[in-house]
Short mmCIF file of C-alpha atoms in Angstrom, two decimals:
data_model
loop_
_atom_site.label_atom_id
_atom_site.label_comp_id
_atom_site.label_asym_id
_atom_site.label_seq_id
_atom_site.Cartn_x
_atom_site.Cartn_y
_atom_site.Cartn_z
CA MET A 1 131.42 209.26 -18.75
CA THR A 2 130.67 206.00 -16.95
CA THR A 3 133.09 205.20 -14.35
CA THR A 4 134.49 201.79 -13.38
CA ALA A 5 132.73 201.86 -10.15
CA GLU A 6 129.40 202.43 -11.90
CA LEU A 7 130.08 199.51 -14.25
CA ARG A 8 130.86 197.26 -11.38
CA ARG A 9 127.64 197.99 -9.54
CA ARG A 10 125.67 197.17 -12.65
CA TRP A 11 127.29 193.64 -13.08
CA PRO A 12 125.28 191.83 -10.29
CA ALA A 13 121.98 192.65 -12.20
CA VAL A 14 123.36 192.01 -15.70
CA ARG A 15 124.99 188.55 -14.71
CA ARG A 16 121.60 187.21 -13.79
CA GLU A 17 120.27 187.71 -17.25
CA PRO A 18 120.35 184.76 -19.75
CA ALA A 19 123.59 184.60 -21.69
CA VAL A 20 123.65 184.44 -25.40
CA LEU A 21 127.46 183.99 -25.53
CA THR A 22 129.78 181.67 -23.65
CA VAL A 23 133.03 183.48 -23.22
CA ALA A 24 136.08 181.87 -21.71
CA MET A 25 139.29 183.58 -20.81
CA LEU A 26 142.82 182.29 -20.37
CA ALA A 27 145.74 184.55 -19.19
CA SER A 28 149.23 184.32 -17.87
CA TYR A 29 148.12 186.64 -15.06
CA THR A 30 145.04 187.06 -12.78
CA VAL A 31 142.53 188.52 -15.40
CA ASP A 32 139.46 188.23 -13.14
CA PRO A 33 138.95 191.95 -12.58
CA ILE A 34 138.02 192.22 -16.26
CA VAL A 35 134.84 190.17 -15.82
CA PRO A 36 132.41 192.82 -14.81
CA TYR A 37 133.48 195.31 -17.56
CA LEU A 38 133.30 192.81 -20.32
CA GLY A 39 129.95 191.40 -18.85
CA VAL A 40 128.33 194.76 -18.87
CA GLY A 41 129.96 196.00 -22.08
CA LEU A 42 128.60 192.94 -24.01
CA HIS A 43 125.41 193.17 -22.42
CA ASP A 44 124.92 196.83 -23.65
CA VAL A 45 125.58 195.84 -27.30
CA GLY A 46 122.95 192.98 -27.16
CA LEU A 47 125.50 190.27 -26.52
CA THR A 48 124.79 189.24 -22.86
CA ALA A 49 127.60 186.80 -21.68
CA ALA A 50 128.83 185.26 -18.53
CA PRO A 51 132.55 185.38 -19.00
CA THR A 52 134.44 182.55 -17.32
CA VAL A 53 138.13 182.77 -16.14
CA GLY A 54 140.14 179.51 -16.70
CA PRO A 55 142.93 178.27 -14.62
CA PHE A 56 145.72 180.76 -13.75
CA ASN A 57 148.70 180.78 -16.26
CA GLN A 58 147.67 177.57 -17.98
CA ILE A 59 147.04 178.93 -21.44
CA VAL A 60 148.96 176.21 -23.29
CA GLN A 61 147.78 173.36 -20.94
CA GLN A 62 144.11 174.25 -21.46
CA CYS A 63 144.36 174.60 -25.06
CA LEU A 64 145.97 171.36 -25.68
CA ASP A 65 143.41 169.55 -23.53
CA ASP A 66 140.12 168.79 -25.24
CA ASP A 67 138.83 167.36 -22.07
CA GLY A 68 140.04 170.27 -19.92
CA GLU A 69 138.05 172.72 -17.90
CA VAL A 70 138.01 175.43 -20.69
CA ALA A 71 137.10 172.97 -23.44
CA ARG A 72 134.21 171.58 -21.36
CA LEU A 73 132.68 174.99 -21.57
CA ALA A 74 132.54 174.72 -25.26
CA PRO A 75 133.14 178.48 -25.57
CA ASP A 76 131.68 180.70 -28.26
CA VAL A 77 134.52 182.93 -27.71
CA LEU A 78 137.97 182.20 -26.41
CA VAL A 79 139.94 185.19 -25.01
CA VAL A 80 143.68 184.55 -24.70
CA ALA A 81 145.89 187.22 -22.84
CA PRO A 82 149.56 186.48 -22.28
CA ARG A 83 152.16 188.88 -20.74
CA PHE A 84 155.80 188.99 -21.76
CA GLU A 85 156.77 189.10 -18.09
CA GLU A 86 155.35 185.56 -17.37
CA LEU A 87 156.90 184.04 -20.69
CA TRP A 88 160.21 185.59 -20.55
CA SER A 89 162.74 184.17 -18.05
CA ARG A 90 164.79 187.40 -18.18
CA ALA A 91 164.49 190.98 -19.98
CA PRO A 92 166.38 191.48 -23.16
CA LEU A 93 169.82 192.77 -23.06
CA ALA A 94 172.78 193.26 -25.39
CA GLY A 95 174.08 189.79 -25.69
CA SER A 96 170.82 188.20 -24.87
CA PRO A 97 169.33 185.65 -27.25
CA ASP A 98 168.04 187.07 -30.52
CA PRO A 99 164.45 188.48 -30.78
CA GLU A 100 163.61 185.23 -32.63
CA THR A 101 164.29 183.30 -29.50
CA TYR A 102 162.10 185.56 -27.32
CA ALA A 103 159.29 185.26 -29.97
CA ARG A 104 159.27 181.47 -30.12
CA ASP A 105 157.29 180.64 -26.86
CA LEU A 106 154.77 183.36 -27.50
CA LEU A 107 154.18 182.07 -31.04
CA PHE A 108 153.84 178.62 -29.76
CA LEU A 109 151.23 179.88 -27.40
CA ALA A 110 149.42 181.62 -30.32
CA ASP A 111 149.56 178.56 -32.45
CA THR A 112 148.21 176.41 -29.63
CA ALA A 113 145.33 178.96 -28.98
CA LEU A 114 144.47 179.15 -32.77
CA GLY A 115 144.39 175.41 -32.86
CA ALA A 116 142.16 175.14 -29.86
CA ALA A 117 139.79 177.79 -31.23
CA GLU A 118 139.49 175.82 -34.62
CA ARG A 119 138.83 172.45 -32.90
CA TRP A 120 136.38 173.93 -30.63
CA ARG A 121 134.95 176.18 -33.33
CA SER A 122 135.40 179.21 -31.21
CA CYS A 123 136.04 182.73 -32.02
CA LEU A 124 139.55 183.56 -30.81
CA VAL A 125 140.38 187.10 -29.40
CA PHE A 126 144.11 187.23 -28.85
CA VAL A 127 145.24 189.97 -26.67
CA LEU A 128 148.76 191.19 -27.92
CA PRO A 129 150.91 191.87 -24.75
CA ALA A 130 151.94 195.24 -23.56
CA VAL A 131 155.50 196.21 -23.69
CA PRO A 132 157.21 195.33 -20.34
CA GLU A 133 157.47 198.31 -17.92
CA THR A 134 160.92 196.80 -16.68
CA ARG A 135 163.77 198.46 -19.14
CA PRO A 136 167.13 197.06 -18.06
CA TYR A 137 168.94 200.13 -19.66
CA GLY A 138 166.47 202.79 -18.25
CA VAL A 139 165.98 205.72 -20.63
CA ALA A 140 168.66 204.33 -22.91
CA ASP A 141 166.46 201.33 -23.65
CA HIS A 142 164.65 203.54 -26.26
CA GLY A 143 167.68 203.50 -28.46
CA SER A 144 168.88 199.89 -27.91
CA PRO A 145 167.94 197.28 -30.66
CA HIS A 146 168.47 194.69 -28.04
CA GLY A 147 166.30 196.20 -25.41
CA ALA A 148 163.06 195.41 -24.11
CA GLU A 149 161.07 197.93 -26.25
CA ALA A 150 162.71 196.80 -29.59
CA VAL A 151 162.33 193.14 -28.79
CA ALA A 152 158.72 193.38 -27.56
CA ALA A 153 157.91 195.33 -30.83
CA THR A 154 159.40 192.57 -32.89
CA VAL A 155 157.51 189.75 -31.16
CA ARG A 156 154.24 191.76 -31.23
CA GLN A 157 154.59 192.12 -34.97
CA ALA A 158 155.45 188.43 -35.35
CA LEU A 159 152.17 187.72 -33.38
CA ARG A 160 150.24 189.97 -35.57
CA ARG A 161 151.61 188.32 -38.73
CA ARG A 162 151.02 184.94 -37.33
CA LEU A 163 147.37 185.48 -36.40
CA SER A 164 145.93 188.07 -38.72
CA GLY A 165 143.93 186.70 -41.74
CA HIS A 166 142.68 183.75 -40.04
CA PRO A 167 138.83 183.40 -40.14
CA ASN A 168 137.26 184.06 -36.78
CA VAL A 169 140.40 185.52 -35.13
CA TYR A 170 140.48 189.01 -33.77
CA LEU A 171 143.43 190.75 -32.14
CA ALA A 172 143.00 193.12 -29.06
CA ASP A 173 146.04 195.21 -27.76
CA CYS A 174 146.85 195.58 -23.99
CA GLU A 175 149.51 198.11 -24.91
CA ALA A 176 146.88 200.37 -26.41
CA ALA A 177 144.79 199.92 -23.12
CA VAL A 178 147.94 200.92 -21.05
CA ARG A 179 148.69 203.81 -23.35
CA THR A 180 144.99 205.09 -23.06
CA VAL A 181 145.17 204.99 -19.37
CA GLY A 182 148.80 206.18 -19.05
CA SER A 183 151.56 204.07 -17.78
CA ARG A 184 151.72 205.83 -14.36
CA HIS A 185 148.08 204.83 -13.53
CA ALA A 186 148.04 201.50 -15.39
CA HIS A 187 150.07 199.23 -13.14
CA HIS A 188 149.29 197.92 -9.84
CA PRO A 189 152.47 196.59 -8.17
CA ALA A 190 151.07 195.93 -4.65
CA LEU A 191 148.08 193.95 -5.98
CA PHE A 192 150.40 191.92 -8.47
CA ARG A 193 152.64 190.84 -5.58
CA PHE A 194 149.72 189.75 -3.53
CA ALA A 195 147.29 188.32 -6.23
CA LYS A 196 149.30 188.55 -9.58
CA VAL A 197 146.83 191.31 -10.89
CA PRO A 198 149.26 193.58 -12.84
CA TYR A 199 146.97 196.28 -13.95
CA THR A 200 144.59 198.73 -12.47
CA ASP A 201 140.82 198.54 -13.10
CA ASP A 202 140.97 201.41 -15.74
CA VAL A 203 143.21 199.20 -17.91
CA PHE A 204 140.78 196.13 -17.50
CA ALA A 205 138.00 198.34 -18.54
CA GLU A 206 139.81 199.64 -21.44
CA LEU A 207 140.64 196.13 -22.59
CA ALA A 208 137.11 194.93 -22.15
CA GLY A 209 135.97 197.71 -24.19
CA GLN A 210 138.23 196.68 -27.02
CA ILE A 211 137.03 193.04 -26.75
CA THR A 212 133.44 194.13 -26.77
CA ARG A 213 133.88 196.18 -29.80
CA LEU A 214 135.60 193.31 -31.68
CA LEU A 215 132.87 190.92 -30.81
CA ARG A 216 130.28 193.48 -31.75
CA LEU A 217 131.87 193.50 -35.32
CA ARG A 218 131.77 189.65 -35.30
CA TYR A 219 128.23 189.05 -33.90
CA ALA A 220 125.95 192.19 -34.13
CA PRO A 221 124.97 193.95 -37.30
CA PRO A 222 127.04 197.03 -38.03
CA ARG A 223 125.96 200.24 -37.10
CA SER A 224 125.88 201.78 -40.39
CA GLY A 225 123.39 204.68 -40.02
CA ILE A 226 124.43 207.71 -38.09
CA VAL A 227 121.76 210.39 -37.39
CA ILE A 228 122.80 213.94 -36.41
CA ASP A 229 120.52 215.45 -33.81
CA ALA A 230 120.37 219.05 -35.48
CA ASP A 231 118.54 220.67 -32.68
CA SER A 232 121.28 220.17 -30.23
CA LEU A 233 124.40 220.04 -32.37
CA LEU A 234 123.66 222.55 -35.26
CA ALA A 235 120.95 224.85 -34.48
CA GLY A 236 121.56 228.28 -33.02
CA THR A 237 125.31 227.59 -32.52
CA GLU A 238 128.63 227.40 -34.15
CA ALA A 239 130.17 225.34 -31.37
CA GLY A 240 130.63 222.29 -33.43
CA SER A 241 131.64 223.78 -36.69
CA GLU A 242 135.29 222.71 -36.35
CA SER A 243 134.71 219.29 -34.90
CA LEU A 244 131.54 217.75 -36.65
CA GLN A 245 132.81 217.79 -40.15
CA PRO A 246 136.04 215.57 -39.48
CA VAL A 247 133.70 213.15 -37.58
CA LEU A 248 131.37 212.85 -40.37
CA THR A 249 134.09 212.69 -43.05
CA GLU A 250 135.63 209.68 -41.10
CA LEU A 251 132.31 208.10 -40.69
CA ARG A 252 131.57 208.23 -44.36
CA ARG A 253 135.01 206.76 -44.95
CA THR A 254 133.96 203.67 -42.99
CA GLY A 255 130.73 203.44 -45.27
CA ALA A 256 128.35 204.66 -42.82
CA ARG A 257 125.11 206.50 -44.07
CA VAL A 258 124.30 209.90 -42.42
CA ALA A 259 121.19 211.77 -41.90
CA LEU A 260 120.07 214.91 -40.18
CA ARG A 261 117.05 215.06 -37.96
CA GLY A 262 115.25 217.82 -35.94
CA THR A 263 112.54 220.12 -35.47
CA VAL A 264 114.22 223.36 -36.13
CA ASP A 265 113.12 225.60 -39.04
CA ARG A 266 114.81 224.69 -42.35
CA GLY A 267 116.03 228.19 -43.14
CA GLU A 268 117.80 228.21 -39.76
CA LEU A 269 119.16 224.72 -40.25
CA TRP A 270 120.76 225.36 -43.57
CA ALA A 271 122.82 228.28 -42.21
CA ALA A 272 124.08 226.28 -39.34
CA VAL A 273 124.69 223.15 -41.76
CA ARG A 274 126.82 225.47 -43.97
CA SER A 275 128.57 226.95 -41.20
CA ALA A 276 129.48 223.38 -39.76
CA LEU A 277 130.11 221.50 -42.87
CA SER A 278 130.71 223.86 -45.57
CA ASP A 279 128.98 224.24 -48.87
CA ASP A 280 129.85 220.65 -49.68
CA TRP A 281 127.58 219.26 -47.00
CA MET A 282 125.35 217.47 -49.30
CA GLU A 283 128.23 215.02 -49.91
CA LEU A 284 128.27 214.05 -46.32
CA VAL A 285 124.45 213.64 -45.70
CA ASP A 286 122.08 211.18 -47.27
CA ASP A 287 118.87 212.23 -45.77
CA VAL A 288 117.17 215.02 -43.97
CA VAL A 289 114.09 214.97 -41.79
CA LEU A 290 112.85 218.14 -40.07
CA ASP A 291 109.47 218.16 -38.71
CA GLU A 292 107.41 218.13 -35.35
CA ARG A 293 107.03 214.38 -35.42
CA PRO A 294 108.22 212.33 -32.36
CA VAL A 295 111.99 211.21 -32.81
CA GLU A 296 111.04 207.54 -32.90
CA GLU A 297 108.71 208.18 -36.09
CA GLN A 298 111.59 210.21 -37.51
CA LEU A 299 114.20 207.43 -37.12
CA ARG A 300 111.83 204.89 -38.66
CA ASP A 301 111.50 207.20 -41.76
CA VAL A 302 115.40 207.46 -41.95
CA ALA A 303 115.98 203.77 -41.55
CA SER A 304 113.52 203.18 -44.32
CA VAL A 305 115.16 205.72 -46.66
CA LEU A 306 118.73 204.40 -45.73
CA GLY A 307 117.60 200.79 -46.05
CA LEU A 308 118.86 199.82 -42.53
CA ALA A 309 117.35 198.04 -39.59
CA ALA A 310 116.49 200.05 -36.47
CA GLU A 311 119.21 198.67 -34.45
CA GLN A 312 121.93 199.90 -36.91
CA MET A 313 120.98 203.36 -36.20
CA VAL A 314 122.92 205.55 -33.73
CA VAL A 315 121.89 209.15 -32.92
CA LEU A 316 124.65 211.62 -32.09
CA THR A 317 123.21 214.39 -29.71
CA ALA A 318 124.29 216.88 -27.08
CA ALA A 319 120.81 216.67 -25.44
CA GLU A 320 120.81 214.50 -22.23
CA PRO A 321 116.98 213.98 -22.30
CA LEU A 322 117.26 212.58 -25.81
CA ALA A 323 120.23 210.55 -24.95
CA ARG A 324 118.28 208.88 -21.93
CA GLN A 325 115.14 208.31 -24.06
CA LEU A 326 117.05 206.51 -26.84
CA ALA A 327 119.48 204.64 -24.38
CA SER A 328 121.89 202.44 -26.33
CA ARG A 329 120.85 203.91 -29.62
CA ALA A 330 122.37 207.37 -28.86
CA LEU A 331 125.79 208.66 -28.29
CA ARG A 332 125.70 211.59 -25.84
CA LEU A 333 128.57 214.04 -26.96
CA ALA A 334 130.45 216.10 -24.62
CA ASP A 335 129.97 219.84 -24.06
CA SER A 336 133.48 220.34 -25.31
CA THR A 337 133.49 219.83 -29.06
CA ASP A 338 137.12 218.93 -28.84
CA LEU A 339 136.34 215.66 -27.32
CA TRP A 340 133.76 214.63 -30.08
CA PRO A 341 136.30 212.69 -32.37
CA ALA A 342 137.69 210.72 -29.49
CA GLN A 343 134.12 209.87 -28.11
CA VAL A 344 132.90 208.62 -31.48
CA ALA A 345 136.08 206.51 -31.85
CA ALA A 346 135.62 205.07 -28.34
CA ALA A 347 132.05 204.14 -29.15
CA GLY A 348 133.27 202.07 -31.97
CA LEU A 349 131.45 204.08 -34.68
CA TYR A 350 134.64 204.01 -36.85
CA ASP A 351 135.14 200.28 -36.28
CA SER A 352 135.25 198.19 -39.50
CA LEU A 353 137.05 195.04 -40.52
CA PRO A 354 140.17 195.65 -42.73
CA PRO A 355 140.09 193.95 -46.12
CA ALA A 356 142.00 190.89 -46.45
CA VAL A 357 145.39 191.21 -47.93
CA ASP A 358 148.46 189.03 -48.45
CA ASN A 359 150.71 189.09 -45.43
CA GLN A 360 153.71 190.50 -47.17
CA ASP A 361 155.04 193.44 -45.03
CA GLY A 362 158.72 192.42 -45.03
CA GLY A 363 158.72 191.28 -41.51
CA MET A 364 160.64 188.09 -40.71
CA GLU A 365 158.92 184.78 -40.23
CA ILE A 366 159.77 183.08 -37.12
CA ALA A 367 159.34 179.46 -36.26
CA ALA A 368 157.40 178.47 -32.96
CA ALA A 369 159.25 176.78 -30.11
CA GLN A 370 157.44 173.59 -30.87
CA PRO A 371 154.76 172.31 -33.29
CA SER A 372 151.55 172.72 -31.31
CA ARG A 373 149.30 170.69 -33.52
CA SER A 374 150.66 167.18 -32.36
CA LEU A 375 151.84 168.10 -28.94
CA SER A 376 150.08 166.47 -25.77
CA VAL A 377 149.94 168.29 -22.48
CA GLU A 378 152.45 165.84 -21.05
CA GLU A 379 154.84 166.55 -23.79
CA TYR A 380 154.41 170.22 -23.23
CA ILE A 381 154.92 170.03 -19.59
CA ALA A 382 158.10 167.87 -19.99
CA GLY A 383 159.56 170.53 -22.34
CA LEU A 384 159.09 173.16 -19.57
CA ASP A 385 162.00 171.38 -17.68
CA VAL A 386 160.02 171.90 -14.25
CA ARG A 387 162.31 171.52 -11.28
CA VAL A 388 161.24 171.12 -7.69
CA GLN A 389 163.66 171.48 -4.90
CA TRP A 390 162.46 170.34 -1.44
CA ARG A 391 163.50 171.86 1.90
CA ALA A 392 162.41 171.40 5.46
CA ALA A 393 160.75 174.41 7.07
CA ASP A 394 162.49 175.82 9.98
CA GLN A 395 161.26 178.76 12.38
CA GLU A 396 162.62 181.40 9.99
CA ALA A 397 160.38 179.88 7.20
CA VAL A 398 157.07 180.48 9.16
CA PRO A 399 156.41 184.05 7.76
CA GLU A 400 157.07 182.57 4.23
CA VAL A 401 154.44 179.83 4.94
CA LEU A 402 151.92 182.39 6.51
CA GLU A 403 152.14 184.50 3.32
CA MET A 404 151.52 181.54 1.13
CA LEU A 405 148.45 180.63 3.21
CA LEU A 406 147.12 184.15 2.55
CA ARG A 407 147.74 184.10 -1.27
CA THR A 408 146.78 180.32 -2.05
CA LYS A 409 143.05 179.84 -2.37
CA ASP A 410 142.52 177.28 -5.20
CA PHE A 411 144.85 174.47 -4.17
CA ALA A 412 144.62 174.65 -0.39
CA LEU A 413 143.02 172.51 2.22
CA GLY A 414 141.56 175.29 4.22
CA GLY A 415 141.54 175.67 7.90
CA THR A 416 143.25 177.96 10.33
CA HIS A 417 147.05 177.88 10.81
CA THR A 418 148.50 180.35 13.13
CA GLU A 419 152.02 181.48 13.49
CA GLN A 420 152.16 179.71 16.95
CA ALA A 421 150.76 176.43 15.60
CA LEU A 422 153.20 176.26 12.71
CA GLY A 423 156.17 177.01 15.02
CA GLU A 424 155.10 174.15 17.26
CA ALA A 425 154.67 171.81 14.46
CA ILE A 426 158.09 172.55 13.33
CA ALA A 427 159.50 171.57 16.77
CA ASP A 428 157.31 168.38 16.89
CA ARG A 429 159.38 165.33 15.90
CA SER A 430 156.19 163.54 14.86
CA THR A 431 155.46 166.38 12.47
CA GLU A 432 157.21 167.91 9.56
CA ILE A 433 156.58 170.88 7.21
CA LEU A 434 158.14 170.63 3.82
CA LEU A 435 158.45 173.48 1.38
CA ALA A 436 159.02 173.21 -2.44
CA ASP A 437 161.01 175.78 -4.54
CA VAL A 438 159.88 175.59 -8.22
CA ARG A 439 161.38 176.86 -11.36
CA ASP A 440 161.29 175.99 -15.12
CA ARG A 441 162.75 177.25 -18.30
CA LEU A 442 160.55 180.24 -18.30
CA GLY A 443 161.39 181.50 -14.64
CA ASP A 444 161.79 180.86 -10.99
CA TYR A 445 158.69 181.00 -9.08
CA GLY A 446 160.12 180.76 -5.57
CA LEU A 447 158.07 178.89 -2.91
CA GLY A 448 155.53 176.87 -5.04
CA ALA A 449 154.17 174.30 -2.71
CA ALA A 450 153.97 173.70 1.21
CA VAL A 451 152.67 170.57 2.98
CA ARG A 452 152.48 169.53 6.69
CA LEU A 453 152.59 165.84 7.49
CA ARG A 454 151.96 164.25 10.98
CA TYR A 455 152.78 160.64 11.45
CA ASP A 456 150.46 158.72 13.81
CA GLY A 457 151.23 155.01 13.86
CA ARG A 458 150.09 153.57 10.50
CA GLU A 459 148.38 156.93 9.51
CA CYS A 460 149.80 160.04 7.99
CA VAL A 461 147.58 163.07 8.45
CA VAL A 462 147.99 166.05 6.03
CA ASP A 463 146.23 169.17 7.14
CA LEU A 464 148.25 171.77 5.28
CA LEU A 465 148.49 171.35 1.48
CA LEU A 466 149.22 174.42 -0.69
CA VAL A 467 150.15 174.69 -4.45
CA SER A 468 150.40 178.18 -5.65
CA CYS A 469 148.54 179.17 -8.75
CA PRO A 470 151.77 180.11 -10.81
CA VAL A 471 153.05 176.45 -10.68
CA LEU A 472 149.55 174.73 -11.10
CA GLY A 473 149.16 172.68 -14.40
CA LYS A 474 152.88 171.94 -14.69
CA GLY A 475 153.01 168.69 -12.71
CA VAL A 476 153.85 170.13 -9.36
CA GLU A 477 150.76 168.91 -7.80
CA ASP A 478 151.66 165.41 -8.92
CA GLU A 479 155.14 165.70 -7.44
CA VAL A 480 153.77 166.88 -4.23
CA MET A 481 151.48 164.03 -3.91
CA SER A 482 154.14 161.47 -4.78
CA ARG A 483 156.47 163.09 -2.09
CA ILE A 484 153.52 162.68 0.52
CA LEU A 485 153.13 158.79 -0.47
CA ARG A 486 156.82 158.23 -0.37
CA LEU A 487 157.18 159.81 3.06
CA ALA A 488 154.16 158.02 4.48
CA ALA A 489 155.55 154.75 3.12
CA ASP A 490 159.07 155.43 4.79
CA HIS A 491 157.37 156.07 8.14
CA GLY A 492 155.33 152.69 7.89
CA CYS A 493 152.04 154.44 7.34
CA GLN A 494 149.34 152.55 5.41
CA ARG A 495 146.90 155.38 5.01
CA VAL A 496 147.08 158.97 4.28
CA THR A 497 144.23 161.23 5.51
CA PHE A 498 143.68 164.71 4.15
CA ARG A 499 141.81 166.85 6.45
CA TYR A 500 140.23 169.71 4.68
CA MET A 501 137.52 172.47 4.89
CA ASP A 502 135.31 173.33 1.97
CA THR A 503 135.94 177.12 1.56
CA GLY A 504 133.97 177.54 -1.60
CA ARG A 505 137.15 178.51 -3.38
CA ASN A 506 139.32 175.30 -2.99
CA GLY A 507 137.12 172.95 -5.36
CA LEU A 508 140.34 172.37 -7.50
CA VAL A 509 142.28 170.62 -4.64
CA LEU A 510 139.14 168.69 -3.53
CA SER A 511 138.59 167.39 -7.09
CA TYR A 512 142.19 166.34 -7.35
CA LEU A 513 142.18 164.52 -4.01
CA ARG A 514 138.94 162.65 -4.92
CA GLU A 515 140.74 161.14 -7.98
CA LYS A 516 143.27 159.85 -5.50
CA ILE A 517 140.87 158.02 -3.09
CA SER A 518 142.07 154.66 -3.86
CA ALA A 519 144.88 152.16 -3.12
CA ASP A 520 147.88 153.58 -4.74
CA PRO A 521 149.40 150.65 -6.97
CA ALA A 522 152.79 151.76 -6.47
CA SER A 523 152.91 152.30 -2.71
CA GLY A 524 149.87 150.21 -1.38
CA ILE A 525 148.70 153.22 0.61
CA THR A 526 145.10 154.16 0.77
CA VAL A 527 144.26 157.89 0.30
CA ARG A 528 141.24 159.33 2.15
CA MET A 529 139.61 162.73 2.85
CA GLU A 530 138.19 163.90 6.12
CA ARG A 531 136.18 166.97 6.35
CA HIS A 532 136.49 169.43 9.28
CA VAL A 533 133.79 172.06 9.79
#
């Protein structure tokens, strides 16, 4: 089995190959660890892509903005991955709002993503959120109709009902990825505290596998021809007698064509076939090729008989040399036959699109929080009820600022700021450090922005400017800029100079400031940038 480390090692070489798909990803958390797994997975199924992660926790903002960062990518595929934890201000409890209330923001998000995919003519892959790990009632949450599990199940089904049946829309499931890995090994609390990465690499790899399989269904021809390597799976052994038949039965259910190939004697093979597949084996097999020719010639004959293209054929084998020879056209089955059904399922050989049916399962219809079709980005932000509370930093706040300096990379001026320098700045009457606590109706984000201003005659110098990723795209950066200009004007300054270093990761703040390099019509203050090496 390929490990996550092996997949990551392959990514630098794979990413240099020309992409055939543009894949954009938006998530309410840091989803960047999925990139190598998704990139390698898509490459291995012939859909080489360079996945691009959009701004952190700005799903709705980006989907509403046809001139935004993600829209400009013109993505062939839009992957949207929310979590309950970022969209619920508090976990469900008895006496909390009903499940419909908890569902509305997520349904609004789903409608917005659907609208963006339709406008951009993108394939939408929506990732159903995993059930939250935090259970207010502990073990009793399992039995509470108002607990996290019950409400999450209701919301997940509402999302499934809302999105299923739309053309070019596919659903992946983070809960399934967490379940496959196991909850104890799925979550990464330390990395979430530092970088908002909630899951381990194993979960991201599983989720990438789901998305890869969905996109293969969408873009690649179905793998409709299954060839059993009789030499390794049947001849001379009864090891697979209890495992091969259910695999083939399930493959036939999906519409796959099945053939046997090998070099063994026919008489020897028939006995093995009857042992593994019973006397009704002919109902499971469409063609048999047994001769001494090279496997490539045999496969060409099988493809011709089954009426399939070569890329639609997959060989199931237990022989490592044959698996290496055929590469992506072979599935190497484990020595333990008990693992075969799970291996075949994980390889996507059972995958098929369900038939379209009327969405009449008796579930309740829930209205979204707002009509996404006619909403602007500005209106959405206004509806969040973002509140910024300013406070002056004191000596006790220095560790808080240092931690924010470590965590904030995108909207940061760069440069070195030591504990001693920050303490001295707080004590300097010509300098002030201001901190902004941010919250909205979805949650309390704590310290969301920090700025250091030094007043020097008619100039205000700003060399520390931080806005954390969780509050970006909610108008906080504009509030910070307005605060800076007001304070500069109050101190009689005519110019605000932002001193920065290009870190290679802070392009967002630099682009933002370049838009402000002009005389502000309200304050008459000139904004300029000064680069420090």
